[in-house]
GROMACS .gro file of C-alpha atoms in nm:
model
   89
    1MET     CA    1   3.868  -0.333   1.890
    2ALA     CA    2   3.910  -0.382   1.516
    3ASP     CA    3   3.628  -0.636   1.516
    4ALA     CA    4   3.394  -0.387   1.684
    5SER     CA    5   3.468  -0.116   1.427
    6ARG     CA    6   3.408  -0.361   1.140
    7LEU     CA    7   3.082  -0.465   1.302
    8ILE     CA    8   2.975  -0.102   1.340
    9ALA     CA    9   3.068  -0.031   0.978
   10ALA     CA   10   2.874  -0.335   0.855
   11LEU     CA   11   2.568  -0.245   1.064
   12THR     CA   12   2.583   0.115   0.943
   13GLN     CA   13   2.597   0.000   0.582
   14LEU     CA   14   2.303  -0.233   0.645
   15ALA     CA   15   2.098   0.048   0.798
   16GLU     CA   16   2.175   0.287   0.511
   17THR     CA   17   2.097   0.040   0.233
   18PRO     CA   18   1.742   0.080   0.102
   19ALA     CA   19   1.521  -0.218   0.172
   20ALA     CA   20   1.453  -0.447  -0.122
   21SER     CA   21   1.091  -0.447  -0.228
   22ARG     CA   22   0.905  -0.767  -0.156
   23GLY     CA   23   0.649  -0.882  -0.406
   24PRO     CA   24   0.436  -0.685  -0.649
   25ARG     CA   25   0.300  -0.339  -0.574
   26CYS     CA   26  -0.047  -0.309  -0.418
   27THR     CA   27  -0.314  -0.302  -0.690
   28VAL     CA   28  -0.517  -0.033  -0.518
   29GLY     CA   29  -0.205   0.180  -0.463
   30THR     CA   30  -0.122   0.145  -0.832
   31ILE     CA   31  -0.475   0.250  -0.928
   32LEU     CA   32  -0.459   0.552  -0.696
   33ASP     CA   33  -0.134   0.660  -0.862
   34THR     CA   34  -0.305   0.671  -1.203
   35LEU     CA   35  -0.605   0.882  -1.099
   36ASP     CA   36  -0.638   1.260  -1.091
   37VAL     CA   37  -0.629   1.438  -0.755
   38ASP     CA   38  -1.007   1.475  -0.713
   39THR     CA   39  -1.080   1.112  -0.802
   40THR     CA   40  -0.799   0.987  -0.579
   41SER     CA   41  -0.942   1.190  -0.291
   42LYS     CA   42  -1.290   1.040  -0.345
   43VAL     CA   43  -1.155   0.684  -0.367
   44ARG     CA   44  -0.959   0.737  -0.044
   45GLU     CA   45  -1.274   0.872   0.123
   46VAL     CA   46  -1.470   0.563   0.019
   47LEU     CA   47  -1.185   0.330   0.127
   48ASP     CA   48  -1.194   0.486   0.474
   49ASN     CA   49  -1.571   0.439   0.506
   50PRO     CA   50  -1.632   0.108   0.690
   51VAL     CA   51  -1.998   0.100   0.581
   52ILE     CA   52  -1.895   0.045   0.217
   53SER     CA   53  -1.774  -0.309   0.153
   54SER     CA   54  -1.452  -0.399  -0.025
   55THR     CA   55  -1.661  -0.591  -0.278
   56GLN     CA   56  -1.865  -0.280  -0.360
   57ILE     CA   57  -1.549  -0.074  -0.406
   58ALA     CA   58  -1.386  -0.342  -0.622
   59ASP     CA   59  -1.699  -0.366  -0.839
   60VAL     CA   60  -1.709   0.011  -0.898
   61LEU     CA   61  -1.337   0.037  -0.971
   62THR     CA   62  -1.346  -0.264  -1.205
   63GLY     CA   63  -1.657  -0.130  -1.379
   64SER     CA   64  -1.472   0.198  -1.433
   65GLY     CA   65  -1.181   0.031  -1.607
   66HIS     CA   66  -0.957  -0.030  -1.305
   67PRO     CA   67  -0.966  -0.407  -1.250
   68VAL     CA   68  -0.918  -0.507  -0.888
   69GLN     CA   69  -1.052  -0.787  -0.669
   70ALA     CA   70  -1.222  -0.739  -0.333
   71PRO     CA   71  -0.943  -0.909  -0.131
   72ALA     CA   72  -0.692  -0.657  -0.272
   73VAL     CA   73  -0.919  -0.371  -0.162
   74ALA     CA   74  -0.956  -0.527   0.183
   75ARG     CA   75  -0.579  -0.573   0.213
   76HIS     CA   76  -0.525  -0.208   0.115
   77ARG     CA   77  -0.776  -0.100   0.378
   78ARG     CA   78  -0.562  -0.282   0.636
   79ARG     CA   79  -0.243  -0.106   0.518
   80GLY     CA   80   0.010  -0.056   0.789
   81GLY     CA   81  -0.109  -0.368   0.972
   82THR     CA   82   0.067  -0.702   0.974
   83ASN     CA   83  -0.184  -0.844   0.726
   84GLY     CA   84  -0.223  -0.532   0.514
   85CYS     CA   85  -0.041  -0.398   0.211
   86ARG     CA   86   0.277  -0.189   0.230
   87CYS     CA   87   0.116   0.136   0.117
   88PRO     CA   88   0.160   0.419   0.368
   89ARG     CA   89  -0.129   0.477   0.605
   0.00000   0.00000   0.00000
């Protein structure tokens, strides 16, 4: 029974330990964190509009002093999916 209690303790510790971050933070998420509330809201609205391409969004953000590439925008748009970024949906 001692082995079972050690296993339970080890699993509990594993579950309570915060996950290590993998890789760099999402570029779009970082940009959103630097913007004011109104601008962040507008960027999120545009990101959720499938008619506007990731390239168009990247061009506008980059032209406004927030350099980002279209694939990073596309990955952010897929957040929560297996091939998206780790930003919350």
